[in-house]
Short mmCIF file of C-alpha atoms in Angstrom, two decimals:
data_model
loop_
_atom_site.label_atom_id
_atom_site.label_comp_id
_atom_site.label_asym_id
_atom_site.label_seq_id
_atom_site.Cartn_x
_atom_site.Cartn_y
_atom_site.Cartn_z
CA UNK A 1 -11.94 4.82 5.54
CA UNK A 2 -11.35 4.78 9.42
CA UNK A 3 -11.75 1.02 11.07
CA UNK A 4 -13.43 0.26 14.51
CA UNK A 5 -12.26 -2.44 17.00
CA UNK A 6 -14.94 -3.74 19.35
CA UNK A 7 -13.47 -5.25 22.43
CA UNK A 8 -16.46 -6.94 24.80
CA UNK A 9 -14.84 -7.66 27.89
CA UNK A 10 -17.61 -10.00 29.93
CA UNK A 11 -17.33 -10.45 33.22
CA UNK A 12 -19.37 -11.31 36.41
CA UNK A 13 -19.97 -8.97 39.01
CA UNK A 14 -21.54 -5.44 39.02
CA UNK A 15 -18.04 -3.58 37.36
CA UNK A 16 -13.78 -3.58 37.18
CA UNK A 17 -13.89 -3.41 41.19
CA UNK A 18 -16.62 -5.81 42.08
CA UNK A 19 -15.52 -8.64 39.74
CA UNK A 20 -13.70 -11.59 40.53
CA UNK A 21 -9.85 -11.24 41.03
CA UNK A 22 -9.04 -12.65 37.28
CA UNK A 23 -11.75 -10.63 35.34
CA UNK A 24 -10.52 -7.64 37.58
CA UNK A 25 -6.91 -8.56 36.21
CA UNK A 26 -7.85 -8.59 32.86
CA UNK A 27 -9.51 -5.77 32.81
CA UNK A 28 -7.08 -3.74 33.86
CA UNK A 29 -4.52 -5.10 31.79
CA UNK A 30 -6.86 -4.61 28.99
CA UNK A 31 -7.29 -1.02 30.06
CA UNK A 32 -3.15 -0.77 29.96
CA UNK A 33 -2.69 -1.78 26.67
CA UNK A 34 -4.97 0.16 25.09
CA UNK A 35 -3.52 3.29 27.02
CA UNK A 36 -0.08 1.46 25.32
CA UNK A 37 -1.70 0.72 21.76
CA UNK A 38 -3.80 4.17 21.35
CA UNK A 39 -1.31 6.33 19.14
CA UNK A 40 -0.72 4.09 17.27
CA UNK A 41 -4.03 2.54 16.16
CA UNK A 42 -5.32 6.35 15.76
CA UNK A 43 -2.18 6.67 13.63
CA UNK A 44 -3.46 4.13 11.08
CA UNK A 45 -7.43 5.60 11.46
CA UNK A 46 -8.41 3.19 14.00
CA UNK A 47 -10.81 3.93 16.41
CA UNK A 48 -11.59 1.74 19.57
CA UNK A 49 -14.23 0.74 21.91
CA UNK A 50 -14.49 -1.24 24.65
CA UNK A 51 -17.75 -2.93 25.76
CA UNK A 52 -18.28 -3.96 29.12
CA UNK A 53 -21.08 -6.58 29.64
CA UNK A 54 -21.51 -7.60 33.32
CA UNK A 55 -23.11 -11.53 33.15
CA UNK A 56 -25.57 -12.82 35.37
CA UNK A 57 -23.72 -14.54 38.12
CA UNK A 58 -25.12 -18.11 36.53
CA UNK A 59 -23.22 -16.91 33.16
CA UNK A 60 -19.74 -17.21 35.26
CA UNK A 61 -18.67 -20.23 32.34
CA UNK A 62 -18.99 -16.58 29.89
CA UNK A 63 -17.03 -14.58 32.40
CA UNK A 64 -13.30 -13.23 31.86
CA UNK A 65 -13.75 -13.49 28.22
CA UNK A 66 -12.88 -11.27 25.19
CA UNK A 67 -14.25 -10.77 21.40
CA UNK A 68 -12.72 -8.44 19.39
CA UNK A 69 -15.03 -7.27 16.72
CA UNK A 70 -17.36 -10.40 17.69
CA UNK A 71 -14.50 -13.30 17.95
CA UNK A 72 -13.55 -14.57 20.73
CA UNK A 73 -10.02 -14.55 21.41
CA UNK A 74 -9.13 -18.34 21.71
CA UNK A 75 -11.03 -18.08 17.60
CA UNK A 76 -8.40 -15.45 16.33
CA UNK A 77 -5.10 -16.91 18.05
CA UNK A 78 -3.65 -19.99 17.19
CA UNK A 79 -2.79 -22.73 19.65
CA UNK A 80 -4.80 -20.73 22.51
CA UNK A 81 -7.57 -23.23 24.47
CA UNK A 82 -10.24 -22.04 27.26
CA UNK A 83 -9.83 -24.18 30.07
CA UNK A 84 -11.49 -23.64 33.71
CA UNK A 85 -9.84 -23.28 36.96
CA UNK A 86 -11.15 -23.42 40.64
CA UNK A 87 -11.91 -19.23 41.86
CA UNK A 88 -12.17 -18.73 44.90
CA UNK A 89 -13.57 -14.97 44.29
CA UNK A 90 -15.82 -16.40 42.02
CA UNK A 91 -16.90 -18.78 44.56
CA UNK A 92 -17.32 -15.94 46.64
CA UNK A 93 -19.51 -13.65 44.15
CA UNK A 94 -21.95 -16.88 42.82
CA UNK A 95 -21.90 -17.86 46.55
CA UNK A 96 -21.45 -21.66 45.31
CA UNK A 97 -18.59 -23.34 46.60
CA UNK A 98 -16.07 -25.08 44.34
CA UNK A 99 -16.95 -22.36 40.89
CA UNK A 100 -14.28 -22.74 38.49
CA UNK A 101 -13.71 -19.88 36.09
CA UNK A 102 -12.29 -19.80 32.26
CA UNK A 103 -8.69 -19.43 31.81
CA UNK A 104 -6.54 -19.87 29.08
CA UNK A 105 -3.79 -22.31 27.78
CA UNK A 106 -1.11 -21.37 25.28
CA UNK A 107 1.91 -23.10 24.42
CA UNK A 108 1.65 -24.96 27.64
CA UNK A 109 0.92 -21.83 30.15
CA UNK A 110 -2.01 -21.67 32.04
CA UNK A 111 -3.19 -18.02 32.13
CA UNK A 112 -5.90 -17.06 34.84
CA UNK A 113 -6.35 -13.86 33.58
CA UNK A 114 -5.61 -12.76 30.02
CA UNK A 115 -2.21 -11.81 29.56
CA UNK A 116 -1.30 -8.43 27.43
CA UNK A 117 0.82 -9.96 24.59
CA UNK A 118 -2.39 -12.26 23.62
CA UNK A 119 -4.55 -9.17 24.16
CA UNK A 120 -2.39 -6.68 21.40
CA UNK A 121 -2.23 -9.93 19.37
CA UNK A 122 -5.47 -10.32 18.97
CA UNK A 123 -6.08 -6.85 18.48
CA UNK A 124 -4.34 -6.62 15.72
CA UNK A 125 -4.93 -10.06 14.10
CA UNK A 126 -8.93 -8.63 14.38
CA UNK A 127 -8.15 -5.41 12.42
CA UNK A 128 -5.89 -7.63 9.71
CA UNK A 129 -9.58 -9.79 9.29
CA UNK A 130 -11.39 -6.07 8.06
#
């Protein structure tokens, strides 16, 4: 029986290239590990798909967020946190000074955008939950 990962990607901004500098980031490191991760998940009859849902620019507290088959990546991975930083591009997209946007924390790094070891992580600790 083949399996299907669902990555939503959210993000503010009309795409990848009008986004804020962070969601741009992870985006495009999302993109590169799935490029990295594709044999082999069609290897073991996985198939992927990525959902891209552009927020409302008053939904930025959503924004640079994944869910992998509906669960949010701070829910599948043990010991990571969402925490909020000042964006400047944010800032610059809600035009409202001072907008902070979610990061992550994990084993004491701060990570503005998501980094690609917690990405294949969770990709694979969201196929082990089928």
């Amino acid at each position: 029986m083949k399996k299907e990962l669902v990555i939503e990607w959210k993000h503010i901004g009309s795409d990848i290239d009008n986004t804020c500098e962070r969601c741009h980031e992870t985006g495009m490191t999302l993109a590169a590990v799935l490029t990295e991760i594709s044999t082999l998940l069609e290897m073991e009859g996985v198939s992927v798909r990525v959902v891209e849902i552009v927020l409302p620019n008053e939904a930025v507290a959503e924004s640079n967020s994944l869910l992998f088959n509906g669960v949010p990546i701070e829910d599948l991975l043990e010991g990571v946190e969402v925490t909020t930083t000042p964006c400047c591009s944010c800032s610059c997209i809600t035009c409202e000074e001072d907008t902070e946007c979610r990061a992550l924390r994990y084993n004491g790094e701060e990570y503005e955008a998501i980094p690609p070891e917690l990405i294949g992580r969770a990709a694979m600790k969201a196929l082990e939950m089928e």
